[in-house]
Every structure is written in C-alpha cells, then in structure tokens.
Short mmCIF file of C-alpha atoms in Angstrom, two decimals:
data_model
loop_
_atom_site.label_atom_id
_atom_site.label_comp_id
_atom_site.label_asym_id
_atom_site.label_seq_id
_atom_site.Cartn_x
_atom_site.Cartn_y
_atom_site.Cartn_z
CA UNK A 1 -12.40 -41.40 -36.31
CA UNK A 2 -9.82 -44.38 -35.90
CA UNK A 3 -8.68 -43.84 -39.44
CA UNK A 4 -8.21 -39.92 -38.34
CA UNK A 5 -6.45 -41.24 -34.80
CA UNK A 6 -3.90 -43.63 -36.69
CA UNK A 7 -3.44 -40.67 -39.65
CA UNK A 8 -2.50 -38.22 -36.47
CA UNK A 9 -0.26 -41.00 -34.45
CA UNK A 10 1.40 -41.44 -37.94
CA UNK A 11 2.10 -37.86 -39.37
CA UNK A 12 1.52 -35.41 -36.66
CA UNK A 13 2.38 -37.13 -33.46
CA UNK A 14 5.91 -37.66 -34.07
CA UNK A 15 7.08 -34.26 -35.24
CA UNK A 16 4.57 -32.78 -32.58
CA UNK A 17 6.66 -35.01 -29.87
CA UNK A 18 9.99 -33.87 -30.65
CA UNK A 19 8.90 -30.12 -30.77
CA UNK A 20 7.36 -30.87 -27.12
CA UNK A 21 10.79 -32.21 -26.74
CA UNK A 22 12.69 -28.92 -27.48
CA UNK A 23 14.35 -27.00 -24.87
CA UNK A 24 13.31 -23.51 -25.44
CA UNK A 25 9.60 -25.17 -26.15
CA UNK A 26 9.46 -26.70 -23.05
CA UNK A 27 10.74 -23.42 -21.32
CA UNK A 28 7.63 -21.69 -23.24
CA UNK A 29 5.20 -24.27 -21.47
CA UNK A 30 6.04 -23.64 -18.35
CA UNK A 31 6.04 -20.08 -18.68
CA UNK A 32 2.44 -19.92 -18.93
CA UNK A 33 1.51 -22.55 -16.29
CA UNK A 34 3.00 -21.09 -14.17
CA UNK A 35 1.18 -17.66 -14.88
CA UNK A 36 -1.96 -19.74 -14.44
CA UNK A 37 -2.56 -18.23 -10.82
CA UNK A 38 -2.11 -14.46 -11.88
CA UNK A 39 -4.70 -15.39 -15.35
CA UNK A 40 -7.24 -16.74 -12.99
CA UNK A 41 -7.04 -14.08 -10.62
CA UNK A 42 -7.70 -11.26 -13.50
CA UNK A 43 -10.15 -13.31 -15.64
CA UNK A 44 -12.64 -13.84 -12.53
CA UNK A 45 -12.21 -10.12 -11.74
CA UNK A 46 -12.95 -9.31 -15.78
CA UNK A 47 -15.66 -11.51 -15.47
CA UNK A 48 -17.51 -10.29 -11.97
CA UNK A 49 -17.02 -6.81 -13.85
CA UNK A 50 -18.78 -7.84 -17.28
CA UNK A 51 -21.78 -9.85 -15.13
CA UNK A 52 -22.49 -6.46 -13.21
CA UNK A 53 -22.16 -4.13 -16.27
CA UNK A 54 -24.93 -6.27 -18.20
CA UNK A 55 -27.12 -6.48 -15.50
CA UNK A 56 -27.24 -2.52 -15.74
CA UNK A 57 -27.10 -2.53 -19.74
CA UNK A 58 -29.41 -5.08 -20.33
CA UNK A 59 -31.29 -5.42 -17.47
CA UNK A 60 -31.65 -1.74 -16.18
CA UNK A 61 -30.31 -2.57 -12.63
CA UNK A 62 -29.24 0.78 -11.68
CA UNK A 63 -29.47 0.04 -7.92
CA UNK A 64 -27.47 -3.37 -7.88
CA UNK A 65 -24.54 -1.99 -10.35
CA UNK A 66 -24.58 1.12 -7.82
CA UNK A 67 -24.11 -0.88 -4.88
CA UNK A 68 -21.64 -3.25 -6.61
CA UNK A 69 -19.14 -0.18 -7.28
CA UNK A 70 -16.59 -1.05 -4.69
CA UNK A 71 -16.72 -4.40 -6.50
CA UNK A 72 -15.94 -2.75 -9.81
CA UNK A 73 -13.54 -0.66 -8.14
CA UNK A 74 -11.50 -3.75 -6.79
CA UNK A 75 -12.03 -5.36 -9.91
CA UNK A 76 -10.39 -2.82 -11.64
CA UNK A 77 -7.38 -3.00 -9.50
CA UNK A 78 -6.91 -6.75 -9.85
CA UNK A 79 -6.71 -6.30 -13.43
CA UNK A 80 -4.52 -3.43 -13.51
CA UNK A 81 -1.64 -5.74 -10.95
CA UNK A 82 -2.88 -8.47 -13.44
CA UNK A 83 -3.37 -8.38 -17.25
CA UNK A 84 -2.03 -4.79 -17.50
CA UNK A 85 1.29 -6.25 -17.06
CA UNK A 86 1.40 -9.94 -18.23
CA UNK A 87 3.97 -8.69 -19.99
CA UNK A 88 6.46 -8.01 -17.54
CA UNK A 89 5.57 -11.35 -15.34
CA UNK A 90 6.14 -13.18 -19.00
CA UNK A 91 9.53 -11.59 -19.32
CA UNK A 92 10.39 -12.59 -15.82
CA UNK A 93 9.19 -16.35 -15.99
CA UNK A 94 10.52 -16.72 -19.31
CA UNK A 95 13.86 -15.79 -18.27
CA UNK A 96 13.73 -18.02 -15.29
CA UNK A 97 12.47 -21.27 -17.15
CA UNK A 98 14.93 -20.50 -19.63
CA UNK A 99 17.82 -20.42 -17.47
CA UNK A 100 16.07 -23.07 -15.59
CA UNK A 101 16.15 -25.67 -18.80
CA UNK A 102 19.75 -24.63 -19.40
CA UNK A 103 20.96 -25.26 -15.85
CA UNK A 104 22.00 -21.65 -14.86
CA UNK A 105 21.19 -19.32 -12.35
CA UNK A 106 17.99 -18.77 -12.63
CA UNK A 107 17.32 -15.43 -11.17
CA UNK A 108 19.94 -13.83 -13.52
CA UNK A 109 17.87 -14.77 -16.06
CA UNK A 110 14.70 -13.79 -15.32
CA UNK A 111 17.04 -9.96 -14.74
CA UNK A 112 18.27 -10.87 -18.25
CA UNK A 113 14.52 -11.19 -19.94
CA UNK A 114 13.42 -8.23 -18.00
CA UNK A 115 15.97 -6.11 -18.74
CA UNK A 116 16.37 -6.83 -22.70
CA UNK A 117 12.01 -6.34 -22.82
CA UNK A 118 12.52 -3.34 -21.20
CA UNK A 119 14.51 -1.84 -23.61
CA UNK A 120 12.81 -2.67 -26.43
CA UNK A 121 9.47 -1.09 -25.37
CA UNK A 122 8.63 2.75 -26.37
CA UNK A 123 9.87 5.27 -23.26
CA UNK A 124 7.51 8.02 -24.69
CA UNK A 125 3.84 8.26 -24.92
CA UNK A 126 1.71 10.67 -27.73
CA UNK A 127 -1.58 12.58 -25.39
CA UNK A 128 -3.82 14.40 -27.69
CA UNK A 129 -4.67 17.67 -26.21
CA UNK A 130 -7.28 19.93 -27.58
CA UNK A 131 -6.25 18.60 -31.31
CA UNK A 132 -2.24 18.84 -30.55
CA UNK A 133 -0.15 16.07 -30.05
CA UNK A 134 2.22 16.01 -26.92
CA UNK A 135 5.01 13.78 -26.83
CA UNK A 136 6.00 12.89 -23.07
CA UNK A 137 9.43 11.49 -23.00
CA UNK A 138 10.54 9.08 -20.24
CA UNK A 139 6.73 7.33 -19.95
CA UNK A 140 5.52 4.32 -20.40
CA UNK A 141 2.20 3.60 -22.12
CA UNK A 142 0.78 0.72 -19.68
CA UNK A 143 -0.48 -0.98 -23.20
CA UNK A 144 2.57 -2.30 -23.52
CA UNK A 145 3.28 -3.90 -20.07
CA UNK A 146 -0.08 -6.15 -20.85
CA UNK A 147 -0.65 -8.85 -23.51
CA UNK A 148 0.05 -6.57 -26.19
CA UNK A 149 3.58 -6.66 -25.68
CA UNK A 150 3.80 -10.05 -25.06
CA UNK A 151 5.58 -10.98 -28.31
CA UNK A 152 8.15 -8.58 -27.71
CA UNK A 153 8.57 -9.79 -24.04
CA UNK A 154 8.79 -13.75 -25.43
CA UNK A 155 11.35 -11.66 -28.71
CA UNK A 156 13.52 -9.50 -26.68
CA UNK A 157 13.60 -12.07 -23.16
CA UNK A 158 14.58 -15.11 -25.91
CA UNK A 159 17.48 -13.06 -27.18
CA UNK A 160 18.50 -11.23 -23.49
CA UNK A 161 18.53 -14.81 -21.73
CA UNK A 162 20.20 -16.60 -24.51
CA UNK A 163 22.58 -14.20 -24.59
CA UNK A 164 23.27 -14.66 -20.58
CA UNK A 165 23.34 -18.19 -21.24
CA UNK A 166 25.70 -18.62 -24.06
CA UNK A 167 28.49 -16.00 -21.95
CA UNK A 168 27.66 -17.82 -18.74
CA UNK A 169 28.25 -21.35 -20.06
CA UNK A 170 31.46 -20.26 -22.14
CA UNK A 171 32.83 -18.95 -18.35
CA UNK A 172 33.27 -15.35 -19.76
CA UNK A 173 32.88 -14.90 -16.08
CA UNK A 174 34.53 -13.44 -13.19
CA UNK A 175 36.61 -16.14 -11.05
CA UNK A 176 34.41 -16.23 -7.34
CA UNK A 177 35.55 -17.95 -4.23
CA UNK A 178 33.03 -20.21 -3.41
CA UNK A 179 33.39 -19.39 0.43
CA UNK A 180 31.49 -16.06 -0.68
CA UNK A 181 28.14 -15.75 0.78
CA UNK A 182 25.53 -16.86 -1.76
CA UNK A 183 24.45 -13.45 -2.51
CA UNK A 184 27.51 -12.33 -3.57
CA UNK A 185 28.75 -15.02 -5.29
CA UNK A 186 25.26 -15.27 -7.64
CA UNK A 187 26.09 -11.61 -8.15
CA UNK A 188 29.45 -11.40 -9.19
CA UNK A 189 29.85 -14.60 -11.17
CA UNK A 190 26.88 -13.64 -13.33
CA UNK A 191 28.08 -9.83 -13.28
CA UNK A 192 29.68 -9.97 -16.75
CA UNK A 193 27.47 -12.76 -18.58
CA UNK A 194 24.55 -9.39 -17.70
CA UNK A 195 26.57 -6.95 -18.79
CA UNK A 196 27.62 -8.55 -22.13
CA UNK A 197 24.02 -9.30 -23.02
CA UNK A 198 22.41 -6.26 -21.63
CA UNK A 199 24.67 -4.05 -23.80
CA UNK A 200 24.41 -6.24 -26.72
CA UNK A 201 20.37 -5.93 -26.57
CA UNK A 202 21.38 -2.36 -26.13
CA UNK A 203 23.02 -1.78 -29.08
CA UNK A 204 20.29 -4.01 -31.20
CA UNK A 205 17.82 -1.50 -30.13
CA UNK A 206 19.48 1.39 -30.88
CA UNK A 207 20.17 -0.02 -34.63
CA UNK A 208 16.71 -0.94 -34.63
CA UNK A 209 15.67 2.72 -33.79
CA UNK A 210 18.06 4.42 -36.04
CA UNK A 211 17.16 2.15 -38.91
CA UNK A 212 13.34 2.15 -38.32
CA UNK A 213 13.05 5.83 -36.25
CA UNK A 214 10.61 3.55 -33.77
CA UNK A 215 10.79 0.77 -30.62
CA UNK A 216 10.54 -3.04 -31.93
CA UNK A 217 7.33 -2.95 -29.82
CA UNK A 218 6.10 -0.07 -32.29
CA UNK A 219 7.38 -1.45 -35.35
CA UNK A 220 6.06 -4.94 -34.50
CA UNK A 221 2.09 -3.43 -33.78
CA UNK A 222 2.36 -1.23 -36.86
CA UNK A 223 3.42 -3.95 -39.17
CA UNK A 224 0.84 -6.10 -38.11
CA UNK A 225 -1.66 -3.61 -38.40
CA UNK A 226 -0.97 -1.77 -41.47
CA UNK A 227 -1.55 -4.56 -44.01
CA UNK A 228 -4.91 -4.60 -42.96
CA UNK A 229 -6.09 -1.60 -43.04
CA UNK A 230 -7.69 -1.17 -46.35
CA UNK A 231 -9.50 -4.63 -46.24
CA UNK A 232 -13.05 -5.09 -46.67
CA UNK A 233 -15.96 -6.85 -46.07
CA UNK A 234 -15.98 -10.34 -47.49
CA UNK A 235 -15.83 -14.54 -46.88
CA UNK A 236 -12.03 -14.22 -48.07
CA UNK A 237 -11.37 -11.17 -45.69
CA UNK A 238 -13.62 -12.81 -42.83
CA UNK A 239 -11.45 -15.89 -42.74
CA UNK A 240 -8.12 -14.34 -43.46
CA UNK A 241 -9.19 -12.28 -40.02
CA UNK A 242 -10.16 -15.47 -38.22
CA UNK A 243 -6.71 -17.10 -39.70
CA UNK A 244 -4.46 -14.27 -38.13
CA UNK A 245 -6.18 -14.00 -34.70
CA UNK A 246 -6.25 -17.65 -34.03
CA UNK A 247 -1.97 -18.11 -35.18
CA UNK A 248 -1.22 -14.77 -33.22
CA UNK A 249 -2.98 -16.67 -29.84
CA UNK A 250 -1.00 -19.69 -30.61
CA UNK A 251 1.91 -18.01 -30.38
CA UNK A 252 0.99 -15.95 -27.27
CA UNK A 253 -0.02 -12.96 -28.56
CA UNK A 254 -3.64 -11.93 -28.13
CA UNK A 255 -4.81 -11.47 -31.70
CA UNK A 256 -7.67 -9.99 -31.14
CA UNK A 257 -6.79 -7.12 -28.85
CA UNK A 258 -3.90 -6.70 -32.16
CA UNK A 259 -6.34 -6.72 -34.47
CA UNK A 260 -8.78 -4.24 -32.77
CA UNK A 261 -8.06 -1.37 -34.61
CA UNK A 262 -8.41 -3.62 -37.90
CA UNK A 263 -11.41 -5.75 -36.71
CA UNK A 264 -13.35 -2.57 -35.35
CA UNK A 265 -12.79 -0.83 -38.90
CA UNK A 266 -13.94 -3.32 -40.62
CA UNK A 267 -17.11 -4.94 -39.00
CA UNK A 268 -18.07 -2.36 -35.95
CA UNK A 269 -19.29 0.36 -38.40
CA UNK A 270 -21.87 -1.94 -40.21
CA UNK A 271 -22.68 -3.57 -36.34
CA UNK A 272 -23.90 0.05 -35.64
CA UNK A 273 -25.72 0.20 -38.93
CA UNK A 274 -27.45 -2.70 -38.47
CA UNK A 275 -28.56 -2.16 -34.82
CA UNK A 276 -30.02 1.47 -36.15
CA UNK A 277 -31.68 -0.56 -39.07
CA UNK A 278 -33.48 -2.48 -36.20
CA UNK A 279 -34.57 0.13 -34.29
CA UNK A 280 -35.79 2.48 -37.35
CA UNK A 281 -37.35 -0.96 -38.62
CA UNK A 282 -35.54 -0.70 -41.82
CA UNK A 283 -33.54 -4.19 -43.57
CA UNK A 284 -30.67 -5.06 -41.85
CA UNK A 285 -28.01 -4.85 -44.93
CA UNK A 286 -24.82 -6.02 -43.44
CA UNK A 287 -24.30 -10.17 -42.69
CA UNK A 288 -21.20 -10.23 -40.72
CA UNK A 289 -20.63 -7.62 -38.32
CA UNK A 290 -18.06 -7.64 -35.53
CA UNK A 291 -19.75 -9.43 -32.69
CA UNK A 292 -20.76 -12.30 -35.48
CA UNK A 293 -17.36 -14.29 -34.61
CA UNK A 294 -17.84 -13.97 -31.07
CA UNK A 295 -21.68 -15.58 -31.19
CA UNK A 296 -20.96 -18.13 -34.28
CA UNK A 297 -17.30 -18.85 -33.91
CA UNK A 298 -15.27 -18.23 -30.65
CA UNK A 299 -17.57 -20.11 -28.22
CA UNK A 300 -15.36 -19.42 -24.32
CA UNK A 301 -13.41 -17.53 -26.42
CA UNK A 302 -11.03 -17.05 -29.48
CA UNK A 303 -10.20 -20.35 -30.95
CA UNK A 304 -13.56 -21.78 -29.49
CA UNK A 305 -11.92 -22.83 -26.31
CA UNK A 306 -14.96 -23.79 -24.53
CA UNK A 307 -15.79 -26.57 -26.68
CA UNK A 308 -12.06 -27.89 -26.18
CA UNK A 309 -12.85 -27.73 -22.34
CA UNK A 310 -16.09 -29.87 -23.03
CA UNK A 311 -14.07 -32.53 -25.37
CA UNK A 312 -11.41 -32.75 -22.45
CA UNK A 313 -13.74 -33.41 -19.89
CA UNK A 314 -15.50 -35.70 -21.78
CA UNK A 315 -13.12 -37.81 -23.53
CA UNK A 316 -9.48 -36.73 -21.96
CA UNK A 317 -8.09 -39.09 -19.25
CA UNK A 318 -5.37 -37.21 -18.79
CA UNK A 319 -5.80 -35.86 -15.35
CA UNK A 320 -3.66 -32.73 -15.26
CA UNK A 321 -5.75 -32.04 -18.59
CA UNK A 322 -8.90 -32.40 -16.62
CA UNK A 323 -8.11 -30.53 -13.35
CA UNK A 324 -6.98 -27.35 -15.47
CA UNK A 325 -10.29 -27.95 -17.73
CA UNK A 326 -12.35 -27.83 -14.74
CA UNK A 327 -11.08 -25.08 -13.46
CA UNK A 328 -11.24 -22.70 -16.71
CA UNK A 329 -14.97 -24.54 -17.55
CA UNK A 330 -16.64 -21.21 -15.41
CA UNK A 331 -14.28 -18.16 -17.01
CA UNK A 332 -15.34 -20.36 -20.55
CA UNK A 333 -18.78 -19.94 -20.24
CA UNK A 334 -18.65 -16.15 -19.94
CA UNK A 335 -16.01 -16.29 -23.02
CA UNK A 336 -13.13 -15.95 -21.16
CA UNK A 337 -10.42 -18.38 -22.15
CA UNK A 338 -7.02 -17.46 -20.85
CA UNK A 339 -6.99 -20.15 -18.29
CA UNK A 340 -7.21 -22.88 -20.63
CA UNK A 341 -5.28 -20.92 -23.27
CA UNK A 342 -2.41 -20.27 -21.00
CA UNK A 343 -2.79 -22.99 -18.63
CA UNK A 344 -3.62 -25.76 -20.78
CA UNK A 345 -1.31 -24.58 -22.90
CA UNK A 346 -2.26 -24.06 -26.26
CA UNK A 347 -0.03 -21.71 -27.02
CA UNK A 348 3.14 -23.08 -28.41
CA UNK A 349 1.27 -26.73 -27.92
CA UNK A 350 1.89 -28.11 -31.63
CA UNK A 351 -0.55 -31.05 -30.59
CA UNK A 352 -3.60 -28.41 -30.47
CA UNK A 353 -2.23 -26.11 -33.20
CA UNK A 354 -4.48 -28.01 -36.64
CA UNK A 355 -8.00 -27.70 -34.70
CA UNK A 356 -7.21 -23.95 -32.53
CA UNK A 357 -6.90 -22.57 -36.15
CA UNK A 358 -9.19 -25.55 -38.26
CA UNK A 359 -12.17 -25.18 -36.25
CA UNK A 360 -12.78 -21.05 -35.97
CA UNK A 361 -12.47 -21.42 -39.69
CA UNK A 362 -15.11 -24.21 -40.19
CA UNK A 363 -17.71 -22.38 -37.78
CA UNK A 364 -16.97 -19.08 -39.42
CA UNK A 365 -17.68 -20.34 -43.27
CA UNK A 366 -21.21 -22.12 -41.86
CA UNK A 367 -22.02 -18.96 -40.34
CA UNK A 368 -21.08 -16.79 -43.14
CA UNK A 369 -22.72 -18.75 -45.89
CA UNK A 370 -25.55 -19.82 -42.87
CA UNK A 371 -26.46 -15.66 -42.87
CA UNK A 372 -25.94 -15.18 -46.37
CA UNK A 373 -28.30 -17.69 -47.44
CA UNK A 374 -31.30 -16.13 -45.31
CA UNK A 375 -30.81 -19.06 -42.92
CA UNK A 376 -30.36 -16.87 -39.95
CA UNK A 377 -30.81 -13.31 -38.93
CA UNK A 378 -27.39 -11.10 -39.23
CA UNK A 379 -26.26 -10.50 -35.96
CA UNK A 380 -27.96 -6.82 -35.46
CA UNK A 381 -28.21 -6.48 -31.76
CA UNK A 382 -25.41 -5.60 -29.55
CA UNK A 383 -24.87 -8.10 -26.74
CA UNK A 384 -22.03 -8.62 -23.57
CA UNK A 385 -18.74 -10.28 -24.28
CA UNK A 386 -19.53 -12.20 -21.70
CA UNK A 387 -22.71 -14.16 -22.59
CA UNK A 388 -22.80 -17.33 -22.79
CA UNK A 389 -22.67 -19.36 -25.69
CA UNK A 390 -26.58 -20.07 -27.08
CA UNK A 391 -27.79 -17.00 -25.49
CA UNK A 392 -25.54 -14.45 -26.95
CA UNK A 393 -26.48 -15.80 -30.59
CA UNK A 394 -30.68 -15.80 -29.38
CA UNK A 395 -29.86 -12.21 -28.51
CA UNK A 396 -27.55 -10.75 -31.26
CA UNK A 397 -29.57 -12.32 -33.75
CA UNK A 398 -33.01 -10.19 -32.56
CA UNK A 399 -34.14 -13.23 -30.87
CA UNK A 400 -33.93 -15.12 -33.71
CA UNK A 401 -34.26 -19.49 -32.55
CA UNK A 402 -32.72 -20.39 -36.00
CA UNK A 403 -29.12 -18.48 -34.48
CA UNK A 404 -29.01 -21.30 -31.45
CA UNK A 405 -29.49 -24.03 -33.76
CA UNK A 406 -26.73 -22.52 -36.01
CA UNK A 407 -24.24 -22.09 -32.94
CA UNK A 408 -25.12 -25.74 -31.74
CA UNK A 409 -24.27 -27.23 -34.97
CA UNK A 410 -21.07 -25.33 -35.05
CA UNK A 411 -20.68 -26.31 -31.32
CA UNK A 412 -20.94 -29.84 -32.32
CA UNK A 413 -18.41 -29.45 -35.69
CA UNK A 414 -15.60 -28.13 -33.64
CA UNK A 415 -16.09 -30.96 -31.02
CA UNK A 416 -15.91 -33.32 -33.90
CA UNK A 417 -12.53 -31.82 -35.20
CA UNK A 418 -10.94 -31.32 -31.09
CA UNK A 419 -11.58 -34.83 -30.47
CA UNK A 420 -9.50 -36.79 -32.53
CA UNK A 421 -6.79 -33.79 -31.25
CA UNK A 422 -8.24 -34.88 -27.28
CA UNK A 423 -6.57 -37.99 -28.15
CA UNK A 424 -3.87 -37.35 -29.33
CA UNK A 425 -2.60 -35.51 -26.72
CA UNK A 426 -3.43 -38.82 -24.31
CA UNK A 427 -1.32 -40.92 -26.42
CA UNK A 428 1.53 -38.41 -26.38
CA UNK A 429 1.65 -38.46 -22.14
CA UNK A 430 1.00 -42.14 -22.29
CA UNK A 431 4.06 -42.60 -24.28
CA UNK A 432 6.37 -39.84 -22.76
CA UNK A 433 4.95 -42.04 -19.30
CA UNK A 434 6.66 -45.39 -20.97
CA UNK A 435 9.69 -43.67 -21.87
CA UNK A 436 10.33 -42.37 -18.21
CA UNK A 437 9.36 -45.92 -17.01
CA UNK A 438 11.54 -47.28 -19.44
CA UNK A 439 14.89 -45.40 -18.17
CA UNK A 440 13.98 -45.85 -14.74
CA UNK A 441 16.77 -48.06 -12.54
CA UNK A 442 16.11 -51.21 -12.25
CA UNK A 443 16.45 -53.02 -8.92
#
C-alpha cells in the first residue's frame, strides 16, 4: 500500500493537481456542488418511490402502496422540478461559475449557457399514433431537459459562456455611465458580449443541422448509441459496456440511462429468459444478464460508489469529504449515488478517475468468470434497483448464499483499489492547505 501511495504522490498526484488547478475545471466542480441540494431532494424522492413499489412487488402490500399514493404522487413531482431538468439548472450554474472564475458578470453568463443549450436541443418531438409517426414542431421532449442532455448543456454552455467572456473582456461593449442604476448598467454593458455569442451559437447550430439534418443533442445520443447496437453477449462486450458507462459518469453524463437502449438489447432479453427458465424449472442458459452489474458490480450505484462512501468514512480525514459521505451513505445503500457522484465530485475529479473506472471492471471480470465457472447461480430473478447491496445478489441469484460471498469479496476488492485513491485525495487538500498558508501575509 505505501509503495502504491508514493507510486500515486509521484505520477498521478502532480498532473491530477494542476488539472484541479484549471480554471474551467474548477468551474466544473462547483457546478455540481452546488446542485447537491436539488440531487438530494430528487434522489430521496426516487428512493421513498422505489421502497413503496417493492413492498407491493415483492411483498404483496397492496393496502400500504394504496395508501402511500399521495406519497408517490408528490414523489413524482419532486422529480419532475428535479432530475427531469438537471439539465437546464447545469446550464445555468455552469454559466455562472464560469463567469464567476473569469471575473465577469455572473448572471450574464448563466443567460449565456442557457441560451446557447437551448438552442442546441431538438424543438420537435416524434408521437407514434396507431403505427404513424407525428412530428410536433415547436416541443420539447422533457428527456432532454434531464441528465440526458447534460453533455450538451456542459458542450453548448462551455462554448455560449466562453464566447460572452472572450467579447466581454476584449470591451466589445457598449460604453455605460456608471451612475446608471445597477440593473441597467449589468444590462446594457453585457448587451452586445450576448448578442455576439448568442448569434454565433446560432449560426453553429444551424451548420450543424444543415450538415447533419439533426440537433447536436440528437446527433450526440445517436452516435453514442449506434456503435453498439449489434454487440453481443460476451466478457469483451461485458467490460467494454462497464468501460463506457463508468467514463460517460465521469464526465457527467449518466451512462447508463445512454446506454439503455444498448444495455436493455443486449442483457434484458436473456434476464427474461432466464427468470421463465426458473419458473418452468428448466436450466438457466444465460450468465450475465442485465441486472448482473447492478448486484456484482455497481454496489450504491454505477462506479460502485457505496464502497467509496465506506473507504471515506473510514480512512478520509478530510472533513468536507466526510460530511458529504455521510450524507449520500443512506441514498447509497438503496443504489442511489448522485449525491456522492455530484457532490463529492467525481465527475471531472482526475484524483478518483483510475479506481471509478478500475474497480467496476475488476468486480465485473470476478463475477463473469465467478458465474461462468458454476461458482454462483446466474442472476435469474428480477429484483428492485433499490436493494441493498448483499440482499439484491441473495435474491437475483434464486437465493443462492454463494452470490453474497461473491459480492463481499468484490466489496472488499474495490475498497482495496479506492483506498490508496482515499489518500490521495488527503494529501492533495493537505498540500493545497500549505500552499494557501504559505502565501498568507505575514505580520
């Protein structure tokens, strides 16, 4: 472990603390902590939702999920004013920290991110009605306000802002008395720095469209998509999956909502055969099915979050580290891990990049080879998102013991590759600490 420690302090620390050190980086940090309220708010209302669906599922509560439908119902509205549009609050915080970092005004900005992401979204939507296709023009499909456009909101905000920036700080501006009220003098002395980059997005997307007959936001989906269509079942395929969902969540995007279409293709079609294999008695013949990374692989959620909340609260004496990881410990027992994901961060956190994509990939491999080898029962039983870690595997696995032993040991092999990673990060603050110490005044 110390030979690990000095290898990370050596080669990884340094580059990792001057990318934690760039401007647009830093911006990017603060982004998502300070979306940490409106990610709490929708992950506790996703996860009172899940609890009461299972109890009717697997339970058969039919009079407790009945009562609890004004719950549902308010749940449902939380999450619709909160991760149906994370989007849209990214573009406006983005915006802001941007022009923040840069030392502008910072609500032109965030008007310059949300602008430029709202043009480069689709204004149409496709309804399929009775087997034809309607195209409604001047709609928005909500998809797009929430985490799935997220990349084109951090895209599209990047270029809109920067664009504000560069104008604003070259004084392509209009000449304002300062005796103006402060209203009107934000407004008109930012009035053509907006302009010039709102147009200039403008004319991007309407290149883009004529060059690609689709929205970035389209494009971007498609492309992601498409390459993966025809893959199949296999170790390679398995960890390529597991390799693109955990990069896209580093970078912000939710990878596995993007990967749906792909990841449902691929593994929910021989879920379905082996849960009818189970119940006609029959031999299960598939060994990794699409709930099989969520029981072996992405304990609290993709990227295994919950066993980074574990290392931090047992090794980490960083205390913002450890407020944030007690707070997201609940959501990342019921495998949901946008607090800690967003709030930590790791996304766009180079420090946590090696083990958010290392470990997924070890756990996955001992799992895969684990089922293949007879050692444990396929997952062939359908269980919650939401349960926890040890149970869900007991469950999916046709209450199998052998699948808890299986998830502990993986439990305990990502630990082993956060912690060195734990540390890491507590020798970066301690050192950014002696830097700010260093440059203070002296008296």
């Amino acid at each position: 472990m110390s030979s690990l420690v000095k290898w990370l302090e050596t080669y990884v620390l340094p580059p990792a603390s001057r990318l934690a050190q760039l401007r647009w980086l830093v911006a990017m940090r603060d982004t998502f902590i300070s979306l940490l309220p409106i990610t709490m708010a929708g992950s506790i209302a996703m996860l009172f939702n899940s609890i009461i669906r299972a109890a009717k599922v697997q339970m058969h509560w039919d009079t407790f999920y009945s009562l609890m439908q004004p719950v549902i119902a308010i749940d449902n509205i939380i999450w619709e004013g909160t991760f149906a549009l994370f989007a849209v609050y990214f573009a406006i915080s983005w915006g802001y920290h941007l022009a923040k970092t840069y030392e502008v005004n910072r609500f032109a900005g965030s008007v310059a991110s949300l602008v430029a992401f709202a043009m480069s979204i689709s204004d149409s939507v496709k309804l399929h009605i009775d087997g034809d296709v309607v195209d409604i023009k001047n709609a928005f499909d909500i998809k797009q306000f929430s985490t799935m456009g997220l990349f084109t909101a951090i895209i599209f905000g990047c270029i809109g802002t920067a664009l504000f920036i560069t104008f604003y700080k070259a004084r392509i501006r209009l000449k304002v008395d300062s005796s103006m009220p402060h209203a009107e003098w934000v407004a008109f002395s930012t009035l053509i720095p907006i302009l010039l980059s709102i147009f200039i997005v403008g004319f991007v997307n309407y290149a883009f469209q004529r060059l690609t007959g689709t929205y970035f936001g389209n494009w971007l989906l498609t492309t992601i998509q498409r390459p993966l269509v025809n893959l199949g079942q296999g170790f390679g395929v398995v960890l390529l999956v597991t390799f693109l969902v955990q990069i896209f969540w580093f970078f912000g995007i939710n990878g596995i909502s993007v990967l749906t279409p792909v990841m449902d293709s691929l593994w929910l079609t021989p879920e379905n055969i082996n849960v009818t294999a189970v119940r006609n008695s029959e031999h299960v013949p598939y060994i990794w099915v699409r709930d099989s990374f969520n029981v072996f692989a992405w304990f609290g959620g993709a990227g295994g979050t919950l066993v980074l909340i574990i290392a931090i609260l047992m090794f980490s004496k960083r205390k913002d580290y450890r407020t944030i990881a007690k707070m997201a410990v609940a959501p990342g027992i019921f495998n949901i891990n946008e607090p800690i994901i967003f709030g930590l961060p790791v996304v766009f956190n180079p420090v946590y990049l090696i083990p958010f994509v290392v470990a997924p990939l070890v756990n996955v491999s001992l799992a895969y080879w684990a089922t293949q080898a007879g050692l444990v029962n396929p997952v062939q039983i359908f269980v919650p998102t939401v349960m926890p870690p040890l149970i869900g595997p007991f469950l999916a696995c046709n209450y199998d013991w052998r699948a808890i032993v299986l998830a502990l040991i993986n439990m305990v092999i990502a630990l082993l590759i956060w912690m060195p990673f734990v540390f890491a990060a507590d020798k970066i603050a301690k050192q950014d600490n002696n830097q700010r110490n260093f440059y203070l005044p002296q008296y």
